PDB file of C-alpha atoms in Angstrom:
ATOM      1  CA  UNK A  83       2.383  51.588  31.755  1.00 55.00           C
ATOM      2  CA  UNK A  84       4.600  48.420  33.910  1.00 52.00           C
ATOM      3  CA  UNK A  85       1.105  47.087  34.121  1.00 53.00           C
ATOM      4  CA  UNK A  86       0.089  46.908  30.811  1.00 52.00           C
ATOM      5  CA  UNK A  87       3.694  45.046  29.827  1.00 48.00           C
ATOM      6  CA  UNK A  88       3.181  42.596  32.059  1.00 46.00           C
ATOM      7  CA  UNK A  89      -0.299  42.388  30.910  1.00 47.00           C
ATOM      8  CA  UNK A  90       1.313  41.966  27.277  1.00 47.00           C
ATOM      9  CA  UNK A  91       4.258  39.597  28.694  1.00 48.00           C
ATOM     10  CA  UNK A  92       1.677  37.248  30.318  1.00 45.00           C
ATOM     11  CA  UNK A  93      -0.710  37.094  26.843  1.00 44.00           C
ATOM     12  CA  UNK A  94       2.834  36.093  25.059  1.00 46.00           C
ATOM     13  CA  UNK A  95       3.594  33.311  27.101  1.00 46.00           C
ATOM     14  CA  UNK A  96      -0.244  31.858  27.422  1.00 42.00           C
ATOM     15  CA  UNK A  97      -0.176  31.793  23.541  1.00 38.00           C
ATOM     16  CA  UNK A  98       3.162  29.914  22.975  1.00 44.00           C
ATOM     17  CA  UNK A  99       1.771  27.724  25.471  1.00 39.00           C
ATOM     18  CA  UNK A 100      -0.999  26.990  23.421  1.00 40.00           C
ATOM     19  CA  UNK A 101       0.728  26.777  20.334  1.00 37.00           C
ATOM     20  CA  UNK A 102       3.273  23.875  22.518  1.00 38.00           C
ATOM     21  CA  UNK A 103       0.230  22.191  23.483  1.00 39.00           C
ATOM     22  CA  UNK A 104      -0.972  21.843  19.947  1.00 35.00           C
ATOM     23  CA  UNK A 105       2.108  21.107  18.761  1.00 40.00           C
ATOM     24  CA  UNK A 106       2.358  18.386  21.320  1.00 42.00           C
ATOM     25  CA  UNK A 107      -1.379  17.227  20.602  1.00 41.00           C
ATOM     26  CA  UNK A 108      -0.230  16.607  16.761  1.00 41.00           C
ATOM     27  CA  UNK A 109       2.959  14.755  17.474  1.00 42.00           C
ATOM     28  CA  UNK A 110       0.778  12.502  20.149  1.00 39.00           C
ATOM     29  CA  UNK A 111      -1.337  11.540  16.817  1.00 47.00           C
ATOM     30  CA  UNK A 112       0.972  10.298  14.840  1.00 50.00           C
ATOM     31  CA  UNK A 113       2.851   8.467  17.736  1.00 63.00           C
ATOM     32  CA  UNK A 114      -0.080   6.983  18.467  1.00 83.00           C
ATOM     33  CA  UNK A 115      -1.363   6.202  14.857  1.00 84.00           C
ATOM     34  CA  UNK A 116       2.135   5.106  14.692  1.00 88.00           C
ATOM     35  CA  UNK A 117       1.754   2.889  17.819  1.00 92.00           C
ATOM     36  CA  UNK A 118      -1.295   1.112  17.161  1.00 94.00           C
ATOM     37  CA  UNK A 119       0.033   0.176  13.633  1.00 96.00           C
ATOM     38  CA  UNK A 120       3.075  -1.300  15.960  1.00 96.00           C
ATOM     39  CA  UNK A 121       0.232  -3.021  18.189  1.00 96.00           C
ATOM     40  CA  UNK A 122      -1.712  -4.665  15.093  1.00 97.00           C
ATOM     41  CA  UNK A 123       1.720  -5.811  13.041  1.00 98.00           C
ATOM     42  CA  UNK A 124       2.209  -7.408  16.383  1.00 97.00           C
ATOM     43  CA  UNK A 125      -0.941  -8.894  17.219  1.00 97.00           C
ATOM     44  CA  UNK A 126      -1.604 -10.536  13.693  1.00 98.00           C
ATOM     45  CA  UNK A 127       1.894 -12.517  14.157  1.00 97.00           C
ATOM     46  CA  UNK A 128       4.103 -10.658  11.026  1.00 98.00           C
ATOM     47  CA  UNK A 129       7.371 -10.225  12.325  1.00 97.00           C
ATOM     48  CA  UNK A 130       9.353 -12.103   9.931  1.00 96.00           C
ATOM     49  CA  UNK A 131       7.030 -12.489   8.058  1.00 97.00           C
ATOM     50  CA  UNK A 132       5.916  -9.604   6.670  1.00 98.00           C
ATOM     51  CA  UNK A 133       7.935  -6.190   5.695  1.00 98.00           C
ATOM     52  CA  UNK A 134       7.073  -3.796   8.454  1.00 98.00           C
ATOM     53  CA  UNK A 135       7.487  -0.638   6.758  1.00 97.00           C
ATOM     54  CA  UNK A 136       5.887  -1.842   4.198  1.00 98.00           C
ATOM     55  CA  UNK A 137       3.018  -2.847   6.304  1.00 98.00           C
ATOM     56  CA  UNK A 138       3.190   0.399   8.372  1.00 97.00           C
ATOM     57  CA  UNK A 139       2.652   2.484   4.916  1.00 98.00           C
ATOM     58  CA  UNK A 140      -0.684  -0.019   3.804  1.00 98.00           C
ATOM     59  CA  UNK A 141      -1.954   0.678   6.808  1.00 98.00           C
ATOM     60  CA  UNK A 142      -1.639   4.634   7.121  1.00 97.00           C
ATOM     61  CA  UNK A 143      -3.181   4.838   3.200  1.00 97.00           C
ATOM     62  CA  UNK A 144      -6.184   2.035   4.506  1.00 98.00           C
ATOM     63  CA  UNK A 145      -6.759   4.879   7.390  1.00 96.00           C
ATOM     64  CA  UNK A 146      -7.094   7.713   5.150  1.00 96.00           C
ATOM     65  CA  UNK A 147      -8.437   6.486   2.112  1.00 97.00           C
ATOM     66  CA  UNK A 148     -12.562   6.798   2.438  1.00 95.00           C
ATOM     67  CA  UNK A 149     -13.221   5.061  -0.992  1.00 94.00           C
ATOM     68  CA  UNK A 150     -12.870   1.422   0.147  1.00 96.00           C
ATOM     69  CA  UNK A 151     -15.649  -0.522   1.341  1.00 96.00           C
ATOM     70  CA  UNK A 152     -13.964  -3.452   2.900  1.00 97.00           C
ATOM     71  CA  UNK A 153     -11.735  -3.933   5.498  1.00 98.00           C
ATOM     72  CA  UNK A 154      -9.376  -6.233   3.544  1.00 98.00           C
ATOM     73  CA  UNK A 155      -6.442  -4.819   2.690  1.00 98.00           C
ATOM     74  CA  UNK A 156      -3.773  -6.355   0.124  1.00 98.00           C
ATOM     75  CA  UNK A 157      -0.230  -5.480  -0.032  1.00 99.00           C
ATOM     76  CA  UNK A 158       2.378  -6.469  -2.555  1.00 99.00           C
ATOM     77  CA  UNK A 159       6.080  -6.159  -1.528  1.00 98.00           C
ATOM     78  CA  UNK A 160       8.278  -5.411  -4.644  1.00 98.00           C
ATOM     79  CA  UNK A 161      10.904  -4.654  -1.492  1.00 98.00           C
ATOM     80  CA  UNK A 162      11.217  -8.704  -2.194  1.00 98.00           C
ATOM     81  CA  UNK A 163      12.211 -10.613  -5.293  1.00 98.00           C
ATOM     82  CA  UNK A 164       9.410 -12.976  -7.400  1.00 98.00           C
ATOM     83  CA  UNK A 165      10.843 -16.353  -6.382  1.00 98.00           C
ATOM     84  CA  UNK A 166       9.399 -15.396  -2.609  1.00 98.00           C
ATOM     85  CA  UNK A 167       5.912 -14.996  -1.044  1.00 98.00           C
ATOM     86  CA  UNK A 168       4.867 -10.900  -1.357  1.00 98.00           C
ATOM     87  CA  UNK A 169       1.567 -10.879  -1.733  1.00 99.00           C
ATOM     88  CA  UNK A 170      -0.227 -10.551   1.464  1.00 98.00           C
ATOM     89  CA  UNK A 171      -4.096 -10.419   2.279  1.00 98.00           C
ATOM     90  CA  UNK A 172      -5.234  -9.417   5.815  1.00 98.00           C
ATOM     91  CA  UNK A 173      -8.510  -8.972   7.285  1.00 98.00           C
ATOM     92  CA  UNK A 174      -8.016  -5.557   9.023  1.00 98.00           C
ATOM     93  CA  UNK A 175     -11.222  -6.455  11.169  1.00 97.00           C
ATOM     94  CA  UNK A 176     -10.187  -9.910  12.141  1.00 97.00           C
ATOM     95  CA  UNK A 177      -6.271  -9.074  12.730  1.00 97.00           C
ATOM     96  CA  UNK A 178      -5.591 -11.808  10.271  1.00 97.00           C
ATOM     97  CA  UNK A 179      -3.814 -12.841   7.360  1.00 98.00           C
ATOM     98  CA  UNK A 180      -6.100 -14.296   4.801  1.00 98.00           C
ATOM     99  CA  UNK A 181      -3.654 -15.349   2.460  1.00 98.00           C
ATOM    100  CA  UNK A 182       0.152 -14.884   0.895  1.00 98.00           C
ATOM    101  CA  UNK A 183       1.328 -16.182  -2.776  1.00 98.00           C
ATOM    102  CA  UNK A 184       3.921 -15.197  -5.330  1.00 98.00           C
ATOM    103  CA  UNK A 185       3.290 -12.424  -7.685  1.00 98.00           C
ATOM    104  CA  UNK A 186       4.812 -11.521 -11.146  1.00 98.00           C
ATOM    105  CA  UNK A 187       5.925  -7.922 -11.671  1.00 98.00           C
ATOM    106  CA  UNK A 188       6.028  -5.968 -15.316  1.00 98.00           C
ATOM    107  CA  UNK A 189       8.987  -7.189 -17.743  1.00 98.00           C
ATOM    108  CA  UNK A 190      10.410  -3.853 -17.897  1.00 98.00           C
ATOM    109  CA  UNK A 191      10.886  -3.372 -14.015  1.00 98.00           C
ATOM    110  CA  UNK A 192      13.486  -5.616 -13.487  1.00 98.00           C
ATOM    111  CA  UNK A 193      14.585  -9.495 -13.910  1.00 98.00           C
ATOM    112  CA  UNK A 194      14.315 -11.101  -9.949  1.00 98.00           C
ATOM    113  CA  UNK A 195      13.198  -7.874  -8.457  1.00 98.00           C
ATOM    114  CA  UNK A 196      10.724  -4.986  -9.523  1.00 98.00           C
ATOM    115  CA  UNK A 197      13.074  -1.719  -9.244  1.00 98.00           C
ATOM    116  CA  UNK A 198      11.872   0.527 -12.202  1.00 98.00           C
ATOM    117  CA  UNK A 199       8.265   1.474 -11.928  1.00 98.00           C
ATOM    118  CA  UNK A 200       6.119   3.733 -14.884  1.00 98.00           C
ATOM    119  CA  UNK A 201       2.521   5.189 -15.188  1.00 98.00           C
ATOM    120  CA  UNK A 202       3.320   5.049 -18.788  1.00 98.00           C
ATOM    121  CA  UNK A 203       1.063   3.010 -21.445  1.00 97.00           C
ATOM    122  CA  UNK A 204       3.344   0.564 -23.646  1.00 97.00           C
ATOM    123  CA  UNK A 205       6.099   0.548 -20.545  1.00 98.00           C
ATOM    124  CA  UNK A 206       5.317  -2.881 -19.595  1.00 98.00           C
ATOM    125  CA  UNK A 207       6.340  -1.782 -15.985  1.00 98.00           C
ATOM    126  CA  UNK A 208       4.260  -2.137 -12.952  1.00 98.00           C
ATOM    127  CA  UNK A 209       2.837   1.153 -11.057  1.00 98.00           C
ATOM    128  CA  UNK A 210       3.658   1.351  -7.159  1.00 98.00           C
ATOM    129  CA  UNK A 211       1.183   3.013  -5.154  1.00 98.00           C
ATOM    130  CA  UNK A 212      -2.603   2.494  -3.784  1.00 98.00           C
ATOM    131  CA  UNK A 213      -5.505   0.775  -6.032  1.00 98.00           C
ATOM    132  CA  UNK A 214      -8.935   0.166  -5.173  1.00 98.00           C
ATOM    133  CA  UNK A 215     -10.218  -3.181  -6.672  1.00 98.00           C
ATOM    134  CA  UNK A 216     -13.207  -2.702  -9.042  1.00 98.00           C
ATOM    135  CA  UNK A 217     -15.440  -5.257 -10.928  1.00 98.00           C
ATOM    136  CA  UNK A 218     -13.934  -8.825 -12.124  1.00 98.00           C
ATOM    137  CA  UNK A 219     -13.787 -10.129 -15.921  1.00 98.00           C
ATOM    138  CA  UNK A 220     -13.151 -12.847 -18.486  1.00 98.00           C
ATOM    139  CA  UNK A 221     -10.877 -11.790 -20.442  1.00 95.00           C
ATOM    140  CA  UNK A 222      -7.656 -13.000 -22.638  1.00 95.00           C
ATOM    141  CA  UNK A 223      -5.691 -13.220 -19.278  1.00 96.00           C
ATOM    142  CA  UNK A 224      -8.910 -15.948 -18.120  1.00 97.00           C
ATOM    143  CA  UNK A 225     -10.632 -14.579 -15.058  1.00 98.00           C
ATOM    144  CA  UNK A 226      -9.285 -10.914 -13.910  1.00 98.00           C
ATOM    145  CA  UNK A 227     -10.140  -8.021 -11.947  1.00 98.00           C
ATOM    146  CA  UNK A 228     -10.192  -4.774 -12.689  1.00 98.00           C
ATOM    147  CA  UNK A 229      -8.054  -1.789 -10.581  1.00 98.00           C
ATOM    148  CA  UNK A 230      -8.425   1.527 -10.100  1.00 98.00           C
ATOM    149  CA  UNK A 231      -5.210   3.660  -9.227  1.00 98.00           C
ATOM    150  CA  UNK A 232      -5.763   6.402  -6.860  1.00 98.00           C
ATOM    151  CA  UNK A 233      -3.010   8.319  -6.794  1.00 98.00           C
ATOM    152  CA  UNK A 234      -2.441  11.144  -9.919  1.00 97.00           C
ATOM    153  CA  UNK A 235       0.701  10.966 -11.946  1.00 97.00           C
ATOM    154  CA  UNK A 236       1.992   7.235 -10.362  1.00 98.00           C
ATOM    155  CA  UNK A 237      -0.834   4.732 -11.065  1.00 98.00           C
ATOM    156  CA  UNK A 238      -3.940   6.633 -12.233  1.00 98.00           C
ATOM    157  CA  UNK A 239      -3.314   5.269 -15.832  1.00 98.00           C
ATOM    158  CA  UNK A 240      -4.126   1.832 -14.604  1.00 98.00           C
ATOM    159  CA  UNK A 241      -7.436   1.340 -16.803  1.00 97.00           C
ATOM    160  CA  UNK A 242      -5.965   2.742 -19.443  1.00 97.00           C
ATOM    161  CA  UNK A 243      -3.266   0.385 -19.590  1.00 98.00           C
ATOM    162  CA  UNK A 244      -5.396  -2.670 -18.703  1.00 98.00           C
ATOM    163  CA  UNK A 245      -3.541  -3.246 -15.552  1.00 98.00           C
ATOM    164  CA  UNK A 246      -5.255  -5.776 -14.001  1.00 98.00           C
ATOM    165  CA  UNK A 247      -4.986  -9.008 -11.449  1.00 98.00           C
ATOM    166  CA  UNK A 248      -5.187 -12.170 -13.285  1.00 98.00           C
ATOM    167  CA  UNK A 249      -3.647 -15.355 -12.882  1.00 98.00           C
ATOM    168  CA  UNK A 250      -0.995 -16.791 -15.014  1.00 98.00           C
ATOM    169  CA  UNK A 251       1.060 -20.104 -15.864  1.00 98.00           C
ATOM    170  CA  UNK A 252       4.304 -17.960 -15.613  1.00 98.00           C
ATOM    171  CA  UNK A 253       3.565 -17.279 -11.957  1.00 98.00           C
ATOM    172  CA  UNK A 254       3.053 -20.744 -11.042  1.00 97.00           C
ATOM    173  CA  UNK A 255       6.327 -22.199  -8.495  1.00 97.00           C
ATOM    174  CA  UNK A 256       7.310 -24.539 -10.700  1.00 97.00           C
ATOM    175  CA  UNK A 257       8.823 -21.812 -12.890  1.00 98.00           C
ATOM    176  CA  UNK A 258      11.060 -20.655  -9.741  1.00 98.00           C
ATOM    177  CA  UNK A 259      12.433 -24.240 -10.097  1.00 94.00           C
ATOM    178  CA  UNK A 260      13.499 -23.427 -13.338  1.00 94.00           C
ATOM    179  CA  UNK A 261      14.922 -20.199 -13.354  1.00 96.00           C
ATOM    180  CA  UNK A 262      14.942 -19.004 -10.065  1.00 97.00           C
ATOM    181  CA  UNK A 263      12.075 -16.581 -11.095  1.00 98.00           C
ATOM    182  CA  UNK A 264       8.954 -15.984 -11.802  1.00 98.00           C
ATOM    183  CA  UNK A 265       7.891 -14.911 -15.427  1.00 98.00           C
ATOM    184  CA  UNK A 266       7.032 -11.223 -16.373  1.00 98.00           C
ATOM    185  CA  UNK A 267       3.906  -9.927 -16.703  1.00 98.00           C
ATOM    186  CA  UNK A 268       3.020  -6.415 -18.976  1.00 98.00           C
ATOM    187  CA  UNK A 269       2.845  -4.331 -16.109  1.00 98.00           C
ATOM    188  CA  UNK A 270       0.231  -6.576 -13.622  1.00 98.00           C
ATOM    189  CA  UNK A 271       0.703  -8.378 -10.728  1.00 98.00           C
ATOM    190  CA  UNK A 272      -0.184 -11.977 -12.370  1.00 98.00           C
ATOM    191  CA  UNK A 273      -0.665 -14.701  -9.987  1.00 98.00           C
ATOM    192  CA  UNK A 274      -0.101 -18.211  -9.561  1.00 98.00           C
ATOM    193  CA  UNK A 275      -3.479 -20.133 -11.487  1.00 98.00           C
ATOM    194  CA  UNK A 276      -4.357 -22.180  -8.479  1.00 97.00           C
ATOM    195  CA  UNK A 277      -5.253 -19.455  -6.532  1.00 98.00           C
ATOM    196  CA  UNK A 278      -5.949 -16.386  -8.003  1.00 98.00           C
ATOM    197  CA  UNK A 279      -9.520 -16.870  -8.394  1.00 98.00           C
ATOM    198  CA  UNK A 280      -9.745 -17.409  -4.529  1.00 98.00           C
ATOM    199  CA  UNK A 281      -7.578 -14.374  -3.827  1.00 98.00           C
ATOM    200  CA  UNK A 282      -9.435 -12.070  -6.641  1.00 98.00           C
ATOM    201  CA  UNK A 283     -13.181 -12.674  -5.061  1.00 98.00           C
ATOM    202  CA  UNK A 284     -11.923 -12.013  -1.910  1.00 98.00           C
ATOM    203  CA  UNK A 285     -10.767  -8.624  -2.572  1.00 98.00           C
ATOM    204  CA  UNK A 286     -12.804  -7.987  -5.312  1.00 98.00           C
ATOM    205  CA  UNK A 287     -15.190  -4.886  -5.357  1.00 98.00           C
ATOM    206  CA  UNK A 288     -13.936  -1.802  -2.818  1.00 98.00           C
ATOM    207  CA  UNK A 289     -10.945  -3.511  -1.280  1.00 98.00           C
ATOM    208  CA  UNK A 290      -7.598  -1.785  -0.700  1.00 98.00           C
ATOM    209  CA  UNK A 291      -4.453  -2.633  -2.836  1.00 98.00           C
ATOM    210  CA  UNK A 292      -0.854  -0.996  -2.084  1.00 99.00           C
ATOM    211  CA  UNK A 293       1.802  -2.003  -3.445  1.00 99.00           C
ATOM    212  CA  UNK A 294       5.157  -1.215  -2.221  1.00 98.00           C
ATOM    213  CA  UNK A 295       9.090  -1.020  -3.342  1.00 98.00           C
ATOM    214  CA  UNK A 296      11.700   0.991  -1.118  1.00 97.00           C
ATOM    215  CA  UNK A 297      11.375   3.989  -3.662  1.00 97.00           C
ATOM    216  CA  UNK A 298      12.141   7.486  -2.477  1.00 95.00           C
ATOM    217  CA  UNK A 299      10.883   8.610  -5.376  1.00 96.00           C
ATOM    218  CA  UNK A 300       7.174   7.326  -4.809  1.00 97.00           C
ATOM    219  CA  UNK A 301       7.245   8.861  -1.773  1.00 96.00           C
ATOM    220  CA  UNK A 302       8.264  12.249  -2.498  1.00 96.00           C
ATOM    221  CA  UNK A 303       5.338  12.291  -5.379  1.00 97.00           C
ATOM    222  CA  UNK A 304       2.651  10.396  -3.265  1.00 97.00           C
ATOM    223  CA  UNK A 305      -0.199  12.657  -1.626  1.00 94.00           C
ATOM    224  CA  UNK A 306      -0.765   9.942   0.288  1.00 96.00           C
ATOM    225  CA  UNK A 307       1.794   9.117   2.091  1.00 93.00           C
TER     226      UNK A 307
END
């Protein structure tokens, strides 16, 4: 009878020790997922540059999301007001950036910065959250391109509110002169004229798109993150 208790004593403490070692094996793979994020942020020269949990966030949607068939990934940082640089295009291959600009947010998210964000058609607010880039156009907006929003209830209405990257003469710097702003778009990220055609083909068909604001709510709602 003592022998089959310790029997039962020693098969208890082998399987919590299993169930430790697993538990140690998962928290190992997100610190180091975690770390080589750290690593890359490092090695590509953004400190200071760029916003690093806004970075850190891309990157963990450009690991999990399968759609994407290029390893350029654009971020936007709402986290920043229009009359700075938040657009950001890296080469995730190459460890480099490919380009930064100015980009307009929707009218109805806010005046300097983008703080009120809707999935809502007629809300002229922009959508936070991941996008793959589709197929580029001609449109009333001159040449655009067309995004897909991957994540349900936050951004998946994109098409059906024509939110789309295009460029525009309200995000060119010389407004910031002005009135130490960009202009407002209906709810897409608009850039400056001289170089949105350059940024669109680069990211154009399968590329990754996140953009970002310091929003508790998107995070509580994103299965992504």
């Amino acid at each position: 009878m003592m022998r089959r208790f310790l029997l039962f004593l020693v098969l208890l403490l082998l399987i919590h020790t299993n169930r430790q070692m697993i538990n140690g094996s998962e928290v190992l793979t997100i610190s180091n997922e975690t770390s080589e994020i750290q690593a890359l942020f490092t090695e590509m020269n953004l400190t200071g540059v760029v916003n690093y949990t806004a970075f850190e966030q891309a990157m963990i949607g450009y690991k999990k999301i399968c759609e994407k068939k290029k390893e350029i990934l654009t971020l936007i940082d709402f986290s920043k007001p229009s009359s700075e640089e938040r657009l950001y295009v890296f080469d995730v291959k190459q460890k480099k950036v490919l380009y930064t600009s100015i980009v307009s947010h929707g009218r109805n998210s806010g005046s300097l910065y983008a703080t009120s964000f809707s999935n809502k058609s007629g809300s002229f607010k922009s959508s936070l959250g991941f996008y793959l880039t589709m197929n580029t156009y001609n449109g009333k907006n001159g040449y655009s391109l067309v995004l897909e929003g991957l994540e349900k209830g936050i951004n998946d209405k994109a098409r059906e509110r024509a939110i789309v990257m295009h460029g525009a003469s309200y995000s060119d710097p010389s407004v910031i002169s002005s009135s130490g702003r960009l202009g407002r778009s209906l709810g897409c990220p608009a850039l400056p004229l001289k170089v949105c055609k350059k940024i669109i083909n680069e990211i154009k068909d399968g590329s990754l798109l996140y953009i970002y604001a310091d929003n508790n709510d998107y995070l509580t709602q994103s299965s992504i993150l």
